[in-house]
Amino acid sequence: MPVYKCSNGKYRIGTGSCIYDTQEKAAEVWAAILASGKMAGKKVSYDYDGVLSTDAGKEKALRDYQVGNIVYIISARNDKSDMLNVASQLHIPSDRVYATGSNREKVKKIDSLGIEIHTDNNPDVITQVNLLPKARGIKFQFEETYNDYPESASNNAKRALKWAEENGWGDCGTAVGKARANQLAKKENISRDTIARMASFKRQQQNKDVPYSEGCGGLMWDAWGGTSGVEWAINKLKQIDKK
């Protein structure tokens, strides 16, 4: 759901105006918009292995979720149970996760569900999807990933997660920010795109000393790795882009 808290304390839907007094009201309006069909998101789907099993793939799916698209997982696996944890992280309900058993059946499922955009790392699947009347296939390119960020960045994220587990996130953070905290806490590999997002979080530095109990500034600063994580990201991005 693309509902965000604004700097004036109110809420907005997507890139709209900051006019809603509460998150609940904004969510209610967004639900009504979707129900009316006036701004229904696109139906998009992702393969799992080699796509949503990667950091870059998860990032892409989260962005689709945030702009209001209806996201599916459609895999050639025989069983979907191992995909449900990632689906939950990406706010994809279990009834939109499909294990079709073969690439042929995968393409059929994409067609029957009316998927508009499917992302896959298999060029043969992409070719077949692009033969469908309504769907468009996008080839997923694997990115190099990194996990040499400092241990202190991981510890900062763990601290934020522990506090949120005990006290709740409240109005703080987006799905992407919470996913970032989990990645850093688990010392997972992250992509250049993720590193760039961490580096750009430098703009929030002026809020880093806000106590967790008094606002979102310190909590989200640590969720993104804190000072050590953000500074590492700035330097790492320069290093990657020199290659």
mmCIF file of C-alpha atoms in Angstrom:
data_model
loop_
_atom_site.group_PDB
_atom_site.id
_atom_site.type_symbol
_atom_site.label_atom_id
_atom_site.label_comp_id
_atom_site.label_asym_id
_atom_site.label_seq_id
_atom_site.Cartn_x
_atom_site.Cartn_y
_atom_site.Cartn_z
ATOM 1 C CA MET A 1 0.000 0.000 0.000
ATOM 2 C CA PRO A 2 1.635 3.294 -1.097
ATOM 3 C CA VAL A 3 0.789 5.385 1.987
ATOM 4 C CA TYR A 4 3.570 7.572 3.392
ATOM 5 C CA LYS A 5 3.990 9.934 6.322
ATOM 6 C CA CYS A 6 4.886 13.510 5.351
ATOM 7 C CA SER A 7 7.183 15.933 7.140
ATOM 8 C CA ASN A 8 4.129 17.984 8.232
ATOM 9 C CA GLY A 9 2.783 14.993 10.183
ATOM 10 C CA LYS A 10 0.050 14.195 7.679
ATOM 11 C CA TYR A 11 -0.106 11.347 5.148
ATOM 12 C CA ARG A 12 -0.135 11.048 1.383
ATOM 13 C CA ILE A 13 -0.994 8.370 -1.140
ATOM 14 C CA GLY A 14 1.871 7.721 -3.550
ATOM 15 C CA THR A 15 3.165 11.048 -4.859
ATOM 16 C CA GLY A 16 -0.061 12.877 -3.973
ATOM 17 C CA SER A 17 -0.586 15.774 -1.596
ATOM 18 C CA CYS A 18 -0.065 15.472 2.161
ATOM 19 C CA ILE A 19 -3.712 15.917 3.123
ATOM 20 C CA TYR A 20 -4.756 12.965 5.295
ATOM 21 C CA ASP A 21 -4.734 13.379 9.065
ATOM 22 C CA THR A 22 -4.140 9.702 9.846
ATOM 23 C CA GLN A 23 -2.539 6.699 8.182
ATOM 24 C CA GLU A 24 -5.838 4.847 8.565
ATOM 25 C CA LYS A 25 -7.718 7.512 6.596
ATOM 26 C CA ALA A 26 -5.180 7.456 3.784
ATOM 27 C CA ALA A 27 -5.349 3.648 3.695
ATOM 28 C CA GLU A 28 -9.150 3.790 3.602
ATOM 29 C CA VAL A 29 -9.095 6.196 0.651
ATOM 30 C CA TRP A 30 -6.522 4.064 -1.186
ATOM 31 C CA ALA A 31 -8.642 0.936 -0.660
ATOM 32 C CA ALA A 32 -11.663 2.771 -2.061
ATOM 33 C CA ILE A 33 -9.675 3.894 -5.097
ATOM 34 C CA LEU A 34 -8.561 0.324 -5.809
ATOM 35 C CA ALA A 35 -12.090 -1.006 -5.317
ATOM 36 C CA SER A 36 -13.453 1.528 -7.797
ATOM 37 C CA GLY A 37 -10.975 0.381 -10.430
ATOM 38 C CA LYS A 38 -10.035 3.967 -11.234
ATOM 39 C CA MET A 39 -6.403 3.488 -10.264
ATOM 40 C CA ALA A 40 -6.065 -0.279 -10.226
ATOM 41 C CA GLY A 41 -2.420 -1.267 -10.327
ATOM 42 C CA LYS A 42 -0.913 -3.433 -13.024
ATOM 43 C CA LYS A 43 -0.734 -7.173 -12.578
ATOM 44 C CA VAL A 44 2.968 -8.021 -12.427
ATOM 45 C CA SER A 45 4.675 -11.305 -11.690
ATOM 46 C CA TYR A 46 8.148 -12.531 -10.819
ATOM 47 C CA ASP A 47 9.973 -15.812 -11.156
ATOM 48 C CA TYR A 48 11.495 -16.972 -7.877
ATOM 49 C CA ASP A 49 14.842 -18.716 -8.432
ATOM 50 C CA GLY A 50 17.428 -16.271 -9.679
ATOM 51 C CA VAL A 51 14.987 -13.361 -9.404
ATOM 52 C CA LEU A 52 13.172 -13.024 -6.070
ATOM 53 C CA SER A 53 15.886 -15.130 -4.469
ATOM 54 C CA THR A 54 18.211 -12.138 -5.060
ATOM 55 C CA ASP A 55 18.398 -8.791 -3.300
ATOM 56 C CA ALA A 56 17.887 -6.881 -6.545
ATOM 57 C CA GLY A 57 14.799 -8.915 -7.395
ATOM 58 C CA LYS A 58 13.244 -8.277 -3.990
ATOM 59 C CA GLU A 59 13.956 -4.547 -4.374
ATOM 60 C CA LYS A 60 12.183 -4.467 -7.724
ATOM 61 C CA ALA A 61 9.150 -6.326 -6.388
ATOM 62 C CA LEU A 62 8.937 -4.013 -3.365
ATOM 63 C CA ARG A 63 8.907 -0.990 -5.661
ATOM 64 C CA ASP A 64 6.015 -2.529 -7.582
ATOM 65 C CA TYR A 65 4.154 -3.077 -4.322
ATOM 66 C CA GLN A 66 4.791 0.488 -3.196
ATOM 67 C CA VAL A 67 3.314 2.032 -6.337
ATOM 68 C CA GLY A 68 0.193 -0.098 -5.988
ATOM 69 C CA ASN A 69 0.821 -2.849 -8.515
ATOM 70 C CA ILE A 70 -0.635 -6.312 -7.848
ATOM 71 C CA VAL A 71 2.359 -8.603 -7.424
ATOM 72 C CA TYR A 72 2.473 -12.370 -8.021
ATOM 73 C CA ILE A 73 5.171 -15.028 -7.748
ATOM 74 C CA ILE A 74 4.954 -17.571 -10.578
ATOM 75 C CA SER A 75 7.634 -20.237 -10.492
ATOM 76 C CA ALA A 76 8.330 -23.526 -12.259
ATOM 77 C CA ARG A 77 8.996 -25.124 -8.874
ATOM 78 C CA ASN A 78 6.857 -28.083 -7.828
ATOM 79 C CA ASP A 79 6.074 -26.713 -4.383
ATOM 80 C CA LYS A 80 5.534 -23.172 -3.149
ATOM 81 C CA SER A 81 6.195 -23.652 0.564
ATOM 82 C CA ASP A 82 9.811 -22.421 0.410
ATOM 83 C CA MET A 83 8.681 -19.243 -1.380
ATOM 84 C CA LEU A 84 6.120 -18.130 1.191
ATOM 85 C CA ASN A 85 8.584 -16.474 3.573
ATOM 86 C CA VAL A 86 9.859 -14.166 0.826
ATOM 87 C CA ALA A 87 6.273 -13.580 -0.297
ATOM 88 C CA SER A 88 5.399 -12.414 3.210
ATOM 89 C CA GLN A 89 8.386 -10.033 3.274
ATOM 90 C CA LEU A 90 7.181 -8.543 -0.019
ATOM 91 C CA HIS A 91 3.526 -8.267 1.090
ATOM 92 C CA ILE A 92 2.434 -10.862 -1.465
ATOM 93 C CA PRO A 93 -0.449 -13.010 -0.126
ATOM 94 C CA SER A 94 -0.023 -16.777 -0.363
ATOM 95 C CA ASP A 95 -2.874 -17.093 -2.850
ATOM 96 C CA ARG A 96 -0.802 -15.070 -5.322
ATOM 97 C CA VAL A 97 2.131 -17.513 -5.143
ATOM 98 C CA TYR A 98 2.150 -20.271 -7.761
ATOM 99 C CA ALA A 99 4.413 -23.310 -8.199
ATOM 100 C CA THR A 100 3.473 -24.545 -11.657
ATOM 101 C CA GLY A 101 5.864 -27.470 -12.016
ATOM 102 C CA SER A 102 7.297 -26.465 -15.402
ATOM 103 C CA ASN A 103 8.117 -23.426 -17.496
ATOM 104 C CA ARG A 104 5.388 -24.376 -19.944
ATOM 105 C CA GLU A 105 2.779 -24.305 -17.191
ATOM 106 C CA LYS A 106 4.315 -21.112 -15.856
ATOM 107 C CA VAL A 107 3.639 -19.336 -19.153
ATOM 108 C CA LYS A 108 0.079 -20.699 -19.191
ATOM 109 C CA LYS A 109 -0.506 -19.380 -15.666
ATOM 110 C CA ILE A 110 0.831 -15.950 -16.640
ATOM 111 C CA ASP A 111 -1.670 -15.915 -19.486
ATOM 112 C CA SER A 112 -4.655 -17.164 -17.471
ATOM 113 C CA LEU A 113 -4.076 -14.648 -14.661
ATOM 114 C CA GLY A 114 -3.921 -11.748 -17.091
ATOM 115 C CA ILE A 115 -0.413 -10.767 -16.009
ATOM 116 C CA GLU A 116 0.769 -7.612 -17.777
ATOM 117 C CA ILE A 117 4.491 -7.729 -16.942
ATOM 118 C CA HIS A 118 6.487 -10.822 -15.985
ATOM 119 C CA THR A 119 10.122 -10.683 -14.846
ATOM 120 C CA ASP A 120 12.198 -13.822 -15.345
ATOM 121 C CA ASN A 121 15.848 -14.814 -15.762
ATOM 122 C CA ASN A 122 15.090 -17.534 -18.320
ATOM 123 C CA PRO A 123 15.318 -16.174 -21.899
ATOM 124 C CA ASP A 124 13.135 -18.997 -23.262
ATOM 125 C CA VAL A 125 10.351 -18.073 -20.838
ATOM 126 C CA ILE A 126 10.671 -14.409 -21.804
ATOM 127 C CA THR A 127 10.324 -15.343 -25.474
ATOM 128 C CA GLN A 128 7.169 -17.359 -24.801
ATOM 129 C CA VAL A 129 5.654 -14.662 -22.568
ATOM 130 C CA ASN A 130 6.168 -12.066 -25.294
ATOM 131 C CA LEU A 131 4.101 -14.240 -27.639
ATOM 132 C CA LEU A 132 1.087 -13.908 -25.324
ATOM 133 C CA PRO A 133 -1.550 -11.363 -26.347
ATOM 134 C CA LYS A 134 -1.416 -9.182 -23.217
ATOM 135 C CA ALA A 135 1.772 -9.952 -21.301
ATOM 136 C CA ARG A 136 5.251 -8.513 -21.671
ATOM 137 C CA GLY A 137 8.337 -10.378 -20.489
ATOM 138 C CA ILE A 138 11.314 -8.609 -18.934
ATOM 139 C CA LYS A 139 14.696 -10.301 -18.653
ATOM 140 C CA PHE A 140 16.119 -10.056 -15.155
ATOM 141 C CA GLN A 141 19.833 -9.318 -15.094
ATOM 142 C CA PHE A 142 21.750 -10.630 -12.104
ATOM 143 C CA GLU A 143 23.774 -7.990 -10.278
ATOM 144 C CA GLU A 144 26.955 -8.372 -8.290
ATOM 145 C CA THR A 145 26.221 -8.084 -4.577
ATOM 146 C CA TYR A 146 28.273 -7.136 -1.519
ATOM 147 C CA ASN A 147 28.283 -7.797 2.234
ATOM 148 C CA ASP A 148 31.478 -6.123 3.403
ATOM 149 C CA TYR A 149 29.625 -3.421 5.312
ATOM 150 C CA PRO A 150 30.870 -2.975 8.898
ATOM 151 C CA GLU A 151 29.626 -5.111 11.758
ATOM 152 C CA SER A 152 28.502 -1.925 13.487
ATOM 153 C CA ALA A 153 26.033 -1.280 10.637
ATOM 154 C CA SER A 154 24.567 -4.734 11.182
ATOM 155 C CA ASN A 155 24.385 -4.109 14.933
ATOM 156 C CA ASN A 156 22.627 -0.778 14.375
ATOM 157 C CA ALA A 157 19.973 -2.526 12.299
ATOM 158 C CA LYS A 158 19.602 -5.264 14.924
ATOM 159 C CA ARG A 159 19.076 -2.616 17.606
ATOM 160 C CA ALA A 160 16.341 -0.935 15.557
ATOM 161 C CA LEU A 161 14.631 -4.267 14.856
ATOM 162 C CA LYS A 162 14.743 -5.278 18.519
ATOM 163 C CA TRP A 163 13.137 -2.010 19.582
ATOM 164 C CA ALA A 164 10.464 -2.300 16.859
ATOM 165 C CA GLU A 165 9.739 -5.895 17.873
ATOM 166 C CA GLU A 166 9.136 -4.811 21.453
ATOM 167 C CA ASN A 167 7.388 -1.498 20.775
ATOM 168 C CA GLY A 168 6.157 -1.636 17.176
ATOM 169 C CA TRP A 169 7.210 0.516 14.229
ATOM 170 C CA GLY A 170 4.339 2.941 14.762
ATOM 171 C CA ASP A 171 4.237 5.323 11.814
ATOM 172 C CA CYS A 172 7.940 4.909 11.112
ATOM 173 C CA GLY A 173 9.441 3.556 7.947
ATOM 174 C CA THR A 174 8.344 2.047 4.657
ATOM 175 C CA ALA A 175 8.377 -1.583 3.601
ATOM 176 C CA VAL A 176 11.742 -0.944 1.933
ATOM 177 C CA GLY A 177 13.279 0.499 5.105
ATOM 178 C CA LYS A 178 12.099 -2.431 7.212
ATOM 179 C CA ALA A 179 13.383 -4.909 4.637
ATOM 180 C CA ARG A 180 16.722 -3.088 4.668
ATOM 181 C CA ALA A 181 17.015 -3.461 8.423
ATOM 182 C CA ASN A 182 16.408 -7.198 8.136
ATOM 183 C CA GLN A 183 19.003 -7.548 5.374
ATOM 184 C CA LEU A 184 21.670 -5.694 7.309
ATOM 185 C CA ALA A 185 20.892 -7.492 10.563
ATOM 186 C CA LYS A 186 21.269 -10.858 8.823
ATOM 187 C CA LYS A 187 24.454 -9.718 7.064
ATOM 188 C CA GLU A 188 22.871 -10.482 3.675
ATOM 189 C CA ASN A 189 24.445 -9.496 0.387
ATOM 190 C CA ILE A 190 23.102 -6.246 -1.063
ATOM 191 C CA SER A 191 23.165 -4.840 -4.598
ATOM 192 C CA ARG A 192 24.551 -1.600 -5.979
ATOM 193 C CA ASP A 193 21.001 -0.255 -6.141
ATOM 194 C CA THR A 194 20.530 -0.968 -2.448
ATOM 195 C CA ILE A 195 23.896 0.595 -1.621
ATOM 196 C CA ALA A 196 22.888 3.715 -3.552
ATOM 197 C CA ARG A 197 19.686 3.936 -1.505
ATOM 198 C CA MET A 198 21.696 3.618 1.700
ATOM 199 C CA ALA A 199 24.043 6.368 0.536
ATOM 200 C CA SER A 200 21.140 8.660 -0.318
ATOM 201 C CA PHE A 201 19.785 8.184 3.216
ATOM 202 C CA LYS A 202 22.549 10.619 4.257
ATOM 203 C CA ARG A 203 19.900 13.324 3.739
ATOM 204 C CA GLN A 204 18.200 12.097 6.928
ATOM 205 C CA GLN A 205 21.304 12.547 9.058
ATOM 206 C CA GLN A 206 19.938 15.631 10.802
ATOM 207 C CA ASN A 207 17.325 13.382 12.462
ATOM 208 C CA LYS A 208 19.691 10.640 13.619
ATOM 209 C CA ASP A 209 19.777 11.707 17.268
ATOM 210 C CA VAL A 210 16.002 11.617 17.778
ATOM 211 C CA PRO A 211 15.385 8.979 20.513
ATOM 212 C CA TYR A 212 13.487 5.922 19.336
ATOM 213 C CA SER A 213 10.647 6.679 21.747
ATOM 214 C CA GLU A 214 10.239 10.260 20.516
ATOM 215 C CA GLY A 215 10.059 9.904 16.755
ATOM 216 C CA CYS A 216 11.216 8.082 13.650
ATOM 217 C CA GLY A 217 14.569 9.780 13.046
ATOM 218 C CA GLY A 218 16.934 7.681 15.152
ATOM 219 C CA LEU A 219 15.028 4.445 14.614
ATOM 220 C CA MET A 220 15.093 4.638 10.810
ATOM 221 C CA TRP A 221 18.660 5.956 10.752
ATOM 222 C CA ASP A 222 19.772 2.806 12.540
ATOM 223 C CA ALA A 223 17.464 0.616 10.432
ATOM 224 C CA TRP A 224 19.468 1.773 7.407
ATOM 225 C CA GLY A 225 22.760 0.895 9.124
ATOM 226 C CA GLY A 226 23.326 4.078 11.109
ATOM 227 C CA THR A 227 26.279 6.380 10.520
ATOM 228 C CA SER A 228 28.733 3.554 9.859
ATOM 229 C CA GLY A 229 26.390 1.949 7.335
ATOM 230 C CA VAL A 230 25.581 5.139 5.460
ATOM 231 C CA GLU A 231 29.219 6.256 5.309
ATOM 232 C CA TRP A 232 30.259 2.804 4.109
ATOM 233 C CA ALA A 233 27.594 2.980 1.384
ATOM 234 C CA ILE A 234 28.805 6.382 0.153
ATOM 235 C CA ASN A 235 32.387 5.134 -0.146
ATOM 236 C CA LYS A 236 31.374 1.737 -1.557
ATOM 237 C CA LEU A 237 29.267 3.348 -4.262
ATOM 238 C CA LYS A 238 32.258 5.410 -5.409
ATOM 239 C CA GLN A 239 34.399 2.280 -5.446
ATOM 240 C CA ILE A 240 31.858 0.281 -7.490
ATOM 241 C CA ASP A 241 31.336 3.065 -10.019
ATOM 242 C CA LYS A 242 35.076 3.372 -10.654
ATOM 243 C CA LYS A 243 35.197 -0.191 -11.998
#
